[in-house]
Amino acid sequence: MSLSIVILAAGQGVRMRSESPKVLHRIAGMSLLEHVFNAACDLPHREIYVIYGYGGRRVPEELERLPVKWVEQAEQLGTGHAVAQVLPSISSRDTVLVLYGDVPLITASTLKRLLKVANNGELGLLTVELENPTGYGRIVRNDNGTVVRIVEETDASDAERVIREVNTGIMAVSAKRLKHWVETLDNDNVQGEYYLTDVPEAAVRDGVRLNTVLPDSVYEVMGVNDRAQLAELERYYQLVQAQHLMNEGVTLADPVRFDLRGDLEVGQDVFIDVNVVIEGTVQLGNRVSIGPNTYIRDAVIADGVTILSNCVIEDAVIGKDSRVGPFSRIRPESRLDENVHVGNFVEIKKSNVGRGTKINHLSYIGDSDVGKDVNIGAGTITCNYDGAYKHRTVIGDNVFIGSDTQLVAPVKVGNGATIGAGSTITSDAPSNMLTLSRAEQKTAPGWKRPEKKK
Ligand code: UD1
Ligand code: CA
């Protein structure tokens, strides 16, 4: 016997007021559906089916890479109808676990407990205790604690309405029984939909034992129906991630002003100031310090690096003990070696910068190979683009580039060369010599500033 997991993802999500299907909205940079998929993936011996519908093939196209079976629900006639679309392709010997694409924070740990109680043809149902159960189906138990009924809000008596334990709709059940119960569903309700939440009631009616499990946290069963709920789950999820990082020994100046949208690997004694956003896959070495208001995506930042405030670093490697910022932009395919200093208003793109090199102010270094212990003066520009092609600038070791220099690529500056300030360098500059291109300075004797007539 094996496990068939069905994730319902065909609905539009009207209250999102969005052009895209609800399950493609994101928490921590990842679609709601992928969050559910990841939890499902942690369960053994399973096949995952995703029911899609609203938006045509948009969901399966955008998430094509997921190893799931896509099943279309052409018309969205309710959650019960959605499950019915896939049941014919599931073996009657399987256990079916139903999950919702818009309930993103469900965990494998809770689901494993749920699957345990769904043995011997009994129905496992995830329930939750809510402060305010308004709108949910209440779980009615007898004196022994056995579930005897699930009653919808509208049908509940006053005594039943005070029950705080409610049906989440997440259930695990034998496929054989589910097939039978789904056939008996009707759409005789306010929305005119086939409700999957009617299945546990059918189980109780048929005398099938219903075993309940509570989630580790109520956030696990909270659905996203509108943007406010999306934001609420995002904040919860970020706080959990922040707590994990703090447990690993990271100092977060303020855990509620930190966002991680991806995977972050950290060394020891990392410090992260407020409003730092980290995306993709990022590694921070030991003693890395990140200043406020910084964005980092897909980067490897080595031990002892200091990133000062307001930097943007994407697809880059920053070597040991380097210092970047404030206000630096390190663009894709840039590699800074050890002990490099990159300062205010410096942009680096597709360049290698050697050990000990300093680029401290107002410069653009693109498509360049810069050697070791180079000093690049303020306002240096590598002119890498001729309007059609990009060209490389190669700067040797121990070079000194005077301020306000333009290096018109392709061009090479030899080891130990000095470039005089204000130069426009259009051909290679030889090693160990001073090269400069600069109009000669003149003074005009006797010249007077014009003055306004009285
Ligand atoms: C439903 C459940 C509720 C569960 C909640 C989770 C019922 C009656 N209620 O409520 O127990 O906690 O979902 O969000 O089942 N969907 C389809 N096809 C459809 C209708 C919905 O695939 O025809 C999908 C949606 O894409 C969504 C999920 O099912 O991912 C829930 O749909 P929604 O309409 O939001 O249901 P709720 O009324 O919120
Ligand atoms: Ca809903």
GROMACS .gro file of C-alpha atoms and ligand atoms in nm:
model
  494
    1MET     CA    1   0.000   0.000   0.000
    2SER     CA    2   0.134   0.342  -0.083
    3LEU     CA    3   0.045   0.706  -0.038
    4SER     CA    4  -0.124   0.932  -0.294
    5ILE     CA    5  -0.105   1.298  -0.202
    6VAL     CA    6  -0.359   1.525  -0.369
    7ILE     CA    7  -0.290   1.900  -0.359
    8LEU     CA    8  -0.588   2.117  -0.454
    9ALA     CA    9  -0.478   2.415  -0.657
   10ALA     CA   10  -0.748   2.480  -0.915
   11GLY     CA   11  -0.922   2.776  -0.756
   12GLN     CA   12  -0.890   3.136  -0.863
   13GLY     CA   13  -0.872   3.302  -0.525
   14VAL     CA   14  -1.119   3.581  -0.600
   15ARG     CA   15  -1.034   3.776  -0.286
   16MET     CA   16  -0.669   3.806  -0.390
   17ARG     CA   17  -0.796   4.037  -0.669
   18SER     CA   18  -0.511   3.912  -0.879
   19GLU     CA   19  -0.453   3.820  -1.238
   20SER     CA   20  -0.252   3.513  -1.140
   21PRO     CA   21  -0.387   3.197  -0.979
   22LYS     CA   22  -0.371   3.213  -0.601
   23VAL     CA   23  -0.127   2.926  -0.551
   24LEU     CA   24   0.138   3.112  -0.754
   25HIS     CA   25   0.151   3.394  -0.502
   26ARG     CA   26   0.462   3.375  -0.289
   27ILE     CA   27   0.575   3.346   0.069
   28ALA     CA   28   0.946   3.407   0.126
   29GLY     CA   29   0.996   3.416  -0.249
   30MET     CA   30   0.846   3.071  -0.311
   31SER     CA   31   0.500   2.996  -0.448
   32LEU     CA   32   0.235   2.877  -0.203
   33LEU     CA   33   0.205   2.554  -0.400
   34GLU     CA   34   0.577   2.485  -0.375
   35HIS     CA   35   0.564   2.524   0.001
   36VAL     CA   36   0.296   2.254   0.016
   37PHE     CA   37   0.487   2.042  -0.234
   38ASN     CA   38   0.801   2.058  -0.017
   39ALA     CA   39   0.611   1.934   0.290
   40ALA     CA   40   0.458   1.654   0.080
   41CYS     CA   41   0.800   1.557  -0.052
   42ASP     CA   42   0.922   1.478   0.298
   43LEU     CA   43   0.672   1.192   0.325
   44PRO     CA   44   0.790   0.846   0.221
   45HIS     CA   45   0.649   0.623  -0.058
   46ARG     CA   46   0.429   0.881  -0.218
   47GLU     CA   47   0.298   0.999  -0.550
   48ILE     CA   48   0.196   1.366  -0.565
   49TYR     CA   49  -0.100   1.485  -0.774
   50VAL     CA   50  -0.178   1.854  -0.821
   51ILE     CA   51  -0.525   1.961  -0.932
   52TYR     CA   52  -0.505   2.274  -1.145
   53GLY     CA   53  -0.771   2.467  -1.333
   54TYR     CA   54  -0.810   2.842  -1.303
   55GLY     CA   55  -0.571   3.023  -1.535
   56GLY     CA   56  -0.546   2.728  -1.771
   57ARG     CA   57  -0.197   2.578  -1.790
   58ARG     CA   58  -0.032   2.866  -1.604
   59VAL     CA   59   0.027   2.674  -1.283
   60PRO     CA   60   0.172   2.358  -1.444
   61GLU     CA   61   0.379   2.568  -1.683
   62GLU     CA   62   0.529   2.788  -1.415
   63LEU     CA   63   0.602   2.492  -1.187
   64GLU     CA   64   0.688   2.245  -1.462
   65ARG     CA   65   1.004   2.139  -1.277
   66LEU     CA   66   0.808   1.983  -0.988
   67PRO     CA   67   0.795   1.603  -1.007
   68VAL     CA   68   0.417   1.577  -0.973
   69LYS     CA   69   0.127   1.450  -1.182
   70TRP     CA   70  -0.086   1.739  -1.306
   71VAL     CA   71  -0.460   1.676  -1.321
   72GLU     CA   72  -0.698   1.930  -1.469
   73GLN     CA   73  -1.025   2.034  -1.307
   74ALA     CA   74  -1.180   2.220  -1.598
   75GLU     CA   75  -1.460   2.374  -1.395
   76GLN     CA   76  -1.412   2.463  -1.030
   77LEU     CA   77  -1.717   2.302  -0.874
   78GLY     CA   78  -1.570   2.271  -0.525
   79THR     CA   79  -1.301   2.089  -0.329
   80GLY     CA   80  -1.492   1.758  -0.334
   81HIS     CA   81  -1.529   1.779  -0.711
   82ALA     CA   82  -1.156   1.861  -0.737
   83VAL     CA   83  -1.057   1.542  -0.556
   84ALA     CA   84  -1.300   1.343  -0.771
   85GLN     CA   85  -1.095   1.437  -1.081
   86VAL     CA   86  -0.798   1.235  -0.965
   87LEU     CA   87  -0.954   0.943  -0.775
   88PRO     CA   88  -0.998   0.724  -1.088
   89SER     CA   89  -0.620   0.721  -1.137
   90ILE     CA   90  -0.549   0.625  -0.774
   91SER     CA   91  -0.542   0.259  -0.667
   92SER     CA   92  -0.812   0.164  -0.416
   93ARG     CA   93  -0.539   0.010  -0.200
   94ASP     CA   94  -0.368   0.348  -0.150
   95THR     CA   95  -0.408   0.596   0.132
   96VAL     CA   96  -0.503   0.941   0.007
   97LEU     CA   97  -0.376   1.254   0.181
   98VAL     CA   98  -0.558   1.572   0.080
   99LEU     CA   99  -0.371   1.902   0.103
  100TYR     CA  100  -0.463   2.253  -0.009
  101GLY     CA  101  -0.239   2.460  -0.235
  102ASP     CA  102  -0.339   2.771  -0.043
  103VAL     CA  103  -0.251   2.633   0.300
  104PRO     CA  104   0.123   2.672   0.258
  105LEU     CA  105   0.282   2.624   0.598
  106ILE     CA  106   0.171   2.269   0.670
  107THR     CA  107   0.469   2.062   0.790
  108ALA     CA  108   0.574   1.705   0.723
  109SER     CA  109   0.598   1.648   1.098
  110THR     CA  110   0.226   1.715   1.147
  111LEU     CA  111   0.137   1.513   0.835
  112LYS     CA  112   0.335   1.212   0.959
  113ARG     CA  113   0.130   1.215   1.280
  114LEU     CA  114  -0.187   1.241   1.073
  115LEU     CA  115  -0.091   0.944   0.854
  116LYS     CA  116  -0.027   0.733   1.165
  117VAL     CA  117  -0.388   0.766   1.279
  118ALA     CA  118  -0.531   0.686   0.934
  119ASN     CA  119  -0.461   0.312   0.966
  120ASN     CA  120  -0.701   0.022   0.914
  121GLY     CA  121  -0.937   0.221   0.695
  122GLU     CA  122  -0.999   0.475   0.971
  123LEU     CA  123  -1.010   0.843   0.877
  124GLY     CA  124  -0.739   1.077   1.000
  125LEU     CA  125  -0.853   1.437   1.023
  126LEU     CA  126  -0.647   1.742   1.108
  127THR     CA  127  -0.842   1.967   1.341
  128VAL     CA  128  -0.741   2.289   1.512
  129GLU     CA  129  -0.851   2.487   1.814
  130LEU     CA  130  -0.924   2.846   1.725
  131GLU     CA  131  -0.980   3.147   1.952
  132ASN     CA  132  -1.252   3.248   1.711
  133PRO     CA  133  -1.402   2.948   1.528
  134THR     CA  134  -1.660   3.154   1.337
  135GLY     CA  135  -1.725   3.018   0.990
  136TYR     CA  136  -1.566   2.677   1.039
  137GLY     CA  137  -1.722   2.332   1.076
  138ARG     CA  138  -1.717   2.235   1.448
  139ILE     CA  139  -1.598   1.897   1.574
  140VAL     CA  140  -1.867   1.749   1.802
  141ARG     CA  141  -1.754   1.472   2.038
  142ASN     CA  142  -1.938   1.245   2.283
  143ASP     CA  143  -1.842   1.197   2.649
  144ASN     CA  144  -1.572   0.945   2.551
  145GLY     CA  145  -1.413   1.201   2.322
  146THR     CA  146  -1.517   1.013   2.008
  147VAL     CA  147  -1.606   1.238   1.714
  148VAL     CA  148  -1.978   1.194   1.647
  149ARG     CA  149  -2.049   1.476   1.407
  150ILE     CA  150  -1.903   1.767   1.219
  151VAL     CA  151  -2.146   2.050   1.203
  152GLU     CA  152  -2.128   2.351   0.975
  153GLU     CA  153  -2.165   2.694   1.133
  154THR     CA  154  -2.506   2.749   0.975
  155ASP     CA  155  -2.647   2.421   1.105
  156ALA     CA  156  -2.493   2.440   1.452
  157SER     CA  157  -2.692   2.479   1.775
  158ASP     CA  158  -2.588   2.748   2.025
  159ALA     CA  159  -2.412   2.482   2.235
  160GLU     CA  160  -2.225   2.356   1.927
  161ARG     CA  161  -2.120   2.705   1.822
  162VAL     CA  162  -1.905   2.750   2.134
  163ILE     CA  163  -1.691   2.450   2.034
  164ARG     CA  164  -1.349   2.584   1.938
  165GLU     CA  165  -1.217   2.271   1.768
  166VAL     CA  166  -1.274   2.292   1.393
  167ASN     CA  167  -1.228   2.092   1.075
  168THR     CA  168  -0.929   2.199   0.862
  169GLY     CA  169  -1.027   1.978   0.567
  170ILE     CA  170  -0.680   1.817   0.566
  171MET     CA  171  -0.738   1.445   0.587
  172ALA     CA  172  -0.583   1.105   0.526
  173VAL     CA  173  -0.811   0.819   0.429
  174SER     CA  174  -0.825   0.494   0.236
  175ALA     CA  175  -0.875   0.560  -0.136
  176LYS     CA  176  -1.143   0.293  -0.151
  177ARG     CA  177  -1.358   0.467   0.109
  178LEU     CA  178  -1.287   0.815  -0.023
  179LYS     CA  179  -1.404   0.708  -0.370
  180HIS     CA  180  -1.730   0.595  -0.219
  181TRP     CA  181  -1.784   0.906  -0.006
  182VAL     CA  182  -1.693   1.151  -0.282
  183GLU     CA  183  -1.962   0.988  -0.501
  184THR     CA  184  -2.221   1.063  -0.235
  185LEU     CA  185  -2.136   1.436  -0.207
  186ASP     CA  186  -2.398   1.686  -0.320
  187ASN     CA  187  -2.381   2.058  -0.387
  188ASP     CA  188  -2.686   2.143  -0.184
  189ASN     CA  189  -2.529   2.439  -0.001
  190VAL     CA  190  -2.499   2.819  -0.019
  191GLN     CA  191  -2.211   2.819  -0.268
  192GLY     CA  192  -2.355   2.533  -0.475
  193GLU     CA  193  -2.020   2.350  -0.451
  194TYR     CA  194  -1.923   1.991  -0.375
  195TYR     CA  195  -1.752   2.028  -0.037
  196LEU     CA  196  -1.475   1.790   0.061
  197THR     CA  197  -1.540   1.890   0.421
  198ASP     CA  198  -1.856   1.680   0.401
  199VAL     CA  199  -1.644   1.363   0.377
  200PRO     CA  200  -1.564   1.332   0.752
  201GLU     CA  201  -1.936   1.364   0.823
  202ALA     CA  202  -2.006   1.081   0.578
  203ALA     CA  203  -1.742   0.873   0.758
  204VAL     CA  204  -1.910   0.929   1.092
  205ARG     CA  205  -2.247   0.837   0.936
  206ASP     CA  206  -2.099   0.513   0.804
  207GLY     CA  207  -1.963   0.429   1.150
  208VAL     CA  208  -1.601   0.466   1.038
  209ARG     CA  209  -1.379   0.576   1.322
  210LEU     CA  210  -1.248   0.929   1.287
  211ASN     CA  211  -0.914   1.002   1.454
  212THR     CA  212  -0.800   1.359   1.492
  213VAL     CA  213  -0.461   1.520   1.515
  214LEU     CA  214  -0.373   1.881   1.603
  215PRO     CA  215  -0.099   2.065   1.410
  216ASP     CA  216   0.221   2.174   1.584
  217SER     CA  217   0.121   2.537   1.519
  218VAL     CA  218  -0.209   2.690   1.406
  219TYR     CA  219  -0.025   2.869   1.122
  220GLU     CA  220   0.014   2.528   0.958
  221VAL     CA  221  -0.356   2.514   0.877
  222MET     CA  222  -0.415   2.878   0.797
  223GLY     CA  223  -0.525   2.940   0.440
  224VAL     CA  224  -0.442   3.234   0.218
  225ASN     CA  225  -0.760   3.390   0.087
  226ASP     CA  226  -0.655   3.754   0.063
  227ARG     CA  227  -0.343   3.971   0.070
  228ALA     CA  228  -0.372   4.038   0.444
  229GLN     CA  229  -0.358   3.664   0.519
  230LEU     CA  230  -0.067   3.632   0.277
  231ALA     CA  231   0.121   3.902   0.468
  232GLU     CA  232   0.036   3.744   0.803
  233LEU     CA  233   0.179   3.407   0.697
  234GLU     CA  234   0.483   3.575   0.543
  235ARG     CA  235   0.560   3.749   0.874
  236TYR     CA  236   0.514   3.427   1.070
  237TYR     CA  237   0.735   3.233   0.829
  238GLN     CA  238   1.007   3.500   0.843
  239LEU     CA  239   1.002   3.498   1.221
  240VAL     CA  240   1.048   3.120   1.226
  241GLN     CA  241   1.345   3.153   0.989
  242ALA     CA  242   1.492   3.433   1.201
  243GLN     CA  243   1.458   3.215   1.511
  244HIS     CA  244   1.642   2.929   1.336
  245LEU     CA  245   1.926   3.165   1.245
  246MET     CA  246   1.950   3.300   1.599
  247ASN     CA  247   1.960   2.942   1.726
  248GLU     CA  248   2.252   2.886   1.491
  249GLY     CA  249   2.434   3.177   1.655
  250VAL     CA  250   2.353   3.469   1.425
  251THR     CA  251   2.288   3.809   1.583
  252LEU     CA  252   1.993   3.978   1.416
  253ALA     CA  253   1.965   4.345   1.515
  254ASP     CA  254   1.589   4.305   1.481
  255PRO     CA  255   1.438   3.967   1.387
  256VAL     CA  256   1.123   4.135   1.254
  257ARG     CA  257   1.321   4.345   1.012
  258PHE     CA  258   1.502   4.061   0.839
  259ASP     CA  259   1.381   3.876   0.529
  260LEU     CA  260   1.517   3.556   0.385
  261ARG     CA  261   1.378   3.437   0.051
  262GLY     CA  262   1.586   3.130  -0.013
  263ASP     CA  263   1.865   2.940   0.157
  264LEU     CA  264   2.116   3.099   0.386
  265GLU     CA  265   2.419   2.915   0.523
  266VAL     CA  266   2.599   3.090   0.806
  267GLY     CA  267   2.931   3.066   0.989
  268GLN     CA  268   2.997   3.167   1.347
  269ASP     CA  269   2.933   3.514   1.492
  270VAL     CA  270   2.755   3.661   1.194
  271PHE     CA  271   2.589   3.998   1.254
  272ILE     CA  272   2.297   4.118   1.043
  273ASP     CA  273   2.164   4.470   1.090
  274VAL     CA  274   1.805   4.584   1.019
  275ASN     CA  275   1.631   4.568   0.682
  276VAL     CA  276   1.858   4.317   0.520
  277VAL     CA  277   1.696   4.108   0.245
  278ILE     CA  278   1.862   3.786   0.140
  279GLU     CA  279   1.751   3.594  -0.169
  280GLY     CA  280   1.847   3.277  -0.351
  281THR     CA  281   2.142   3.082  -0.217
  282VAL     CA  282   2.374   3.279   0.005
  283GLN     CA  283   2.669   3.174   0.220
  284LEU     CA  284   2.807   3.396   0.494
  285GLY     CA  285   3.138   3.297   0.651
  286ASN     CA  286   3.252   3.342   1.010
  287ARG     CA  287   3.238   3.694   1.155
  288VAL     CA  288   3.061   3.842   0.854
  289SER     CA  289   2.888   4.168   0.939
  290ILE     CA  290   2.612   4.314   0.722
  291GLY     CA  291   2.505   4.673   0.763
  292PRO     CA  292   2.149   4.804   0.743
  293ASN     CA  293   1.939   4.821   0.423
  294THR     CA  294   2.135   4.573   0.217
  295TYR     CA  295   2.015   4.331  -0.051
  296ILE     CA  296   2.213   4.015  -0.121
  297ARG     CA  297   2.122   3.749  -0.377
  298ASP     CA  298   2.313   3.431  -0.470
  299ALA     CA  299   2.645   3.524  -0.314
  300VAL     CA  300   2.934   3.368  -0.130
  301ILE     CA  301   3.072   3.601   0.133
  302ALA     CA  302   3.388   3.474   0.301
  303ASP     CA  303   3.510   3.494   0.660
  304GLY     CA  304   3.564   3.835   0.815
  305VAL     CA  305   3.389   4.036   0.543
  306THR     CA  306   3.221   4.362   0.640
  307ILE     CA  307   2.934   4.483   0.425
  308LEU     CA  308   2.848   4.840   0.525
  309SER     CA  309   2.501   4.989   0.482
  310ASN     CA  310   2.295   5.018   0.162
  311CYS     CA  311   2.469   4.769  -0.065
  312VAL     CA  312   2.331   4.554  -0.346
  313ILE     CA  313   2.524   4.234  -0.409
  314GLU     CA  314   2.408   3.982  -0.671
  315ASP     CA  315   2.566   3.663  -0.801
  316ALA     CA  316   2.908   3.751  -0.661
  317VAL     CA  317   3.192   3.618  -0.448
  318ILE     CA  318   3.345   3.845  -0.184
  319GLY     CA  319   3.682   3.726  -0.053
  320LYS     CA  320   3.804   3.702   0.306
  321ASP     CA  321   3.832   4.018   0.514
  322SER     CA  322   3.709   4.241   0.233
  323ARG     CA  323   3.507   4.554   0.300
  324VAL     CA  324   3.220   4.665   0.080
  325GLY     CA  325   3.007   4.978   0.106
  326PRO     CA  326   2.841   5.190   0.210
  327PHE     CA  327   2.639   5.231  -0.113
  328SER     CA  328   2.824   4.979  -0.328
  329ARG     CA  329   2.671   4.771  -0.604
  330ILE     CA  330   2.836   4.439  -0.686
  331ARG     CA  331   2.672   4.297  -0.996
  332PRO     CA  332   2.667   3.943  -1.138
  333GLU     CA  333   2.982   3.749  -1.216
  334SER     CA  334   3.204   3.960  -0.995
  335ARG     CA  335   3.474   3.805  -0.778
  336LEU     CA  336   3.658   4.003  -0.518
  337ASP     CA  337   3.965   3.834  -0.375
  338GLU     CA  338   4.083   3.872  -0.012
  339ASN     CA  339   4.110   4.210   0.155
  340VAL     CA  340   3.956   4.412  -0.124
  341HIS     CA  341   3.798   4.748  -0.037
  342VAL     CA  342   3.505   4.871  -0.241
  343GLY     CA  343   3.356   5.198  -0.125
  344ASN     CA  344   3.086   5.458  -0.181
  345PHE     CA  345   2.903   5.466  -0.513
  346VAL     CA  346   3.119   5.204  -0.676
  347GLU     CA  347   2.965   4.963  -0.926
  348ILE     CA  348   3.143   4.643  -1.021
  349LYS     CA  349   3.019   4.410  -1.295
  350LYS     CA  350   3.159   4.087  -1.441
  351SER     CA  351   3.502   4.161  -1.302
  352ASN     CA  352   3.778   3.996  -1.101
  353VAL     CA  353   3.944   4.213  -0.842
  354GLY     CA  354   4.274   4.097  -0.691
  355ARG     CA  355   4.385   4.075  -0.331
  356GLY     CA  356   4.439   4.401  -0.143
  357THR     CA  357   4.297   4.623  -0.418
  358LYS     CA  358   4.110   4.940  -0.325
  359ILE     CA  359   3.831   5.100  -0.526
  360ASN     CA  360   3.704   5.343  -0.270
  361HIS     CA  361   3.493   5.605  -0.443
  362LEU     CA  362   3.258   5.672  -0.735
  363SER     CA  363   3.382   5.424  -0.995
  364TYR     CA  364   3.250   5.184  -1.257
  365ILE     CA  365   3.455   4.870  -1.308
  366GLY     CA  366   3.292   4.643  -1.569
  367ASP     CA  367   3.426   4.350  -1.772
  368SER     CA  368   3.764   4.391  -1.606
  369ASP     CA  369   4.046   4.191  -1.454
  370VAL     CA  370   4.211   4.398  -1.185
  371GLY     CA  371   4.534   4.271  -1.026
  372LYS     CA  372   4.663   4.271  -0.669
  373ASP     CA  373   4.726   4.580  -0.456
  374VAL     CA  374   4.587   4.817  -0.714
  375ASN     CA  375   4.464   5.161  -0.614
  376ILE     CA  376   4.181   5.288  -0.828
  377GLY     CA  377   4.120   5.658  -0.780
  378ALA     CA  378   3.783   5.825  -0.741
  379GLY     CA  379   3.577   5.859  -1.055
  380THR     CA  380   3.751   5.588  -1.258
  381ILE     CA  381   3.539   5.448  -1.540
  382THR     CA  382   3.607   5.144  -1.751
  383CYS     CA  383   3.445   5.229  -2.085
  384ASN     CA  384   3.352   4.871  -2.166
  385TYR     CA  385   3.082   4.921  -2.429
  386ASP     CA  386   3.127   5.060  -2.778
  387GLY     CA  387   2.756   5.061  -2.855
  388ALA     CA  388   2.766   4.714  -3.007
  389TYR     CA  389   3.018   4.501  -2.815
  390LYS     CA  390   3.158   4.474  -2.464
  391HIS     CA  391   3.537   4.478  -2.425
  392ARG     CA  392   3.766   4.391  -2.134
  393THR     CA  393   3.998   4.608  -1.936
  394VAL     CA  394   4.301   4.436  -1.786
  395ILE     CA  395   4.490   4.606  -1.504
  396GLY     CA  396   4.809   4.447  -1.367
  397ASP     CA  397   4.935   4.423  -1.009
  398ASN     CA  398   5.046   4.730  -0.808
  399VAL     CA  399   4.889   4.970  -1.056
  400PHE     CA  400   4.791   5.321  -0.947
  401ILE     CA  401   4.507   5.475  -1.143
  402GLY     CA  402   4.471   5.848  -1.083
  403SER     CA  403   4.126   5.993  -1.019
  404ASP     CA  404   3.884   6.067  -1.300
  405THR     CA  405   4.042   5.827  -1.545
  406GLN     CA  406   3.860   5.666  -1.835
  407LEU     CA  407   3.998   5.334  -1.952
  408VAL     CA  408   3.860   5.277  -2.302
  409ALA     CA  409   3.841   4.902  -2.353
  410PRO     CA  410   3.989   4.686  -2.486
  411VAL     CA  411   4.291   4.816  -2.301
  412LYS     CA  412   4.572   4.688  -2.075
  413VAL     CA  413   4.760   4.858  -1.799
  414GLY     CA  414   5.088   4.683  -1.717
  415ASN     CA  415   5.209   4.584  -1.368
  416GLY     CA  416   5.330   4.874  -1.160
  417ALA     CA  417   5.203   5.136  -1.404
  418THR     CA  418   5.081   5.474  -1.287
  419ILE     CA  419   4.805   5.656  -1.474
  420GLY     CA  420   4.791   6.030  -1.419
  421ALA     CA  421   4.465   6.176  -1.292
  422GLY     CA  422   4.215   6.289  -1.551
  423SER     CA  423   4.348   6.065  -1.829
  424THR     CA  424   4.158   5.904  -2.111
  425ILE     CA  425   4.352   5.586  -2.181
  426THR     CA  426   4.283   5.447  -2.529
  427SER     CA  427   4.590   5.228  -2.581
  428ASP     CA  428   4.785   4.996  -2.356
  429ALA     CA  429   4.987   5.160  -2.077
  430PRO     CA  430   5.331   5.002  -2.022
  431SER     CA  431   5.447   4.853  -1.691
  432ASN     CA  432   5.623   5.061  -1.428
  433MET     CA  433   5.582   5.390  -1.613
  434LEU     CA  434   5.368   5.698  -1.578
  435THR     CA  435   5.115   5.732  -1.855
  436LEU     CA  436   4.882   6.025  -1.882
  437SER     CA  437   4.675   6.201  -2.143
  438ARG     CA  438   4.582   6.544  -2.041
  439ALA     CA  439   4.566   6.883  -2.206
  440GLU     CA  440   4.853   7.101  -2.086
  441GLN     CA  441   4.760   7.346  -1.811
  442LYS     CA  442   4.758   7.715  -1.910
  443THR     CA  443   4.726   8.037  -1.716
  444ALA     CA  444   4.603   8.349  -1.897
  445PRO     CA  445   4.788   8.650  -1.757
  446GLY     CA  446   4.585   8.971  -1.732
  447TRP     CA  447   4.252   8.795  -1.775
  448LYS     CA  448   3.966   8.949  -1.577
  449ARG     CA  449   3.628   8.810  -1.484
  450PRO     CA  450   3.348   8.999  -1.653
  451GLU     CA  451   3.158   9.229  -1.417
  452LYS     CA  452   2.800   9.353  -1.437
  453LYS     CA  453   2.766   9.723  -1.525
  454LYS     CA  454   2.614   9.933  -1.249
  455UD1     C1  455  -1.163   2.498   0.187
  455UD1     C2  456  -1.207   2.386   0.279
  455UD1     C3  457  -1.154   2.413   0.419
  455UD1     C4  458  -1.002   2.429   0.412
  455UD1     C5  459  -0.966   2.541   0.313
  455UD1     C6  460  -0.819   2.552   0.292
  455UD1     C7  461  -1.418   2.296   0.196
  455UD1     C8  462  -1.566   2.312   0.197
  455UD1     N1  463  -1.354   2.379   0.277
  455UD1     O1  464  -1.226   2.619   0.223
  455UD1     O2  465  -1.188   2.306   0.504
  455UD1     O3  466  -0.949   2.460   0.539
  455UD1     O4  467  -1.023   2.511   0.186
  455UD1     O5  468  -0.794   2.665   0.215
  455UD1     O6  469  -1.364   2.214   0.126
  455UD1     N2  470  -0.998   2.431  -0.505
  455UD1     C9  471  -0.993   2.351  -0.617
  455UD1     N3  472  -1.107   2.331  -0.689
  455UD1    C10  473  -1.225   2.384  -0.653
  455UD1    C11  474  -1.231   2.466  -0.538
  455UD1    C12  475  -1.116   2.487  -0.465
  455UD1     O7  476  -0.887   2.300  -0.652
  455UD1     O8  477  -1.323   2.360  -0.724
  455UD1    C13  478  -0.876   2.453  -0.428
  455UD1    C14  479  -0.832   2.600  -0.427
  455UD1     O9  480  -0.744   2.627  -0.533
  455UD1    C15  481  -0.764   2.614  -0.293
  455UD1    C16  482  -0.832   2.509  -0.205
  455UD1    O10  483  -0.895   2.417  -0.294
  455UD1    O11  484  -0.627   2.585  -0.302
  455UD1    C17  485  -0.933   2.572  -0.113
  455UD1    O12  486  -1.031   2.639  -0.189
  455UD1     P1  487  -1.115   2.760  -0.136
  455UD1    O13  488  -1.218   2.795  -0.233
  455UD1    O14  489  -1.025   2.868  -0.091
  455UD1    O15  490  -1.187   2.691  -0.010
  455UD1     P2  491  -1.232   2.748   0.130
  455UD1    O16  492  -1.374   2.789   0.120
  455UD1    O17  493  -1.137   2.848   0.180
  456CA      CA  494  -1.099   3.010   0.053
   0.00000   0.00000   0.00000
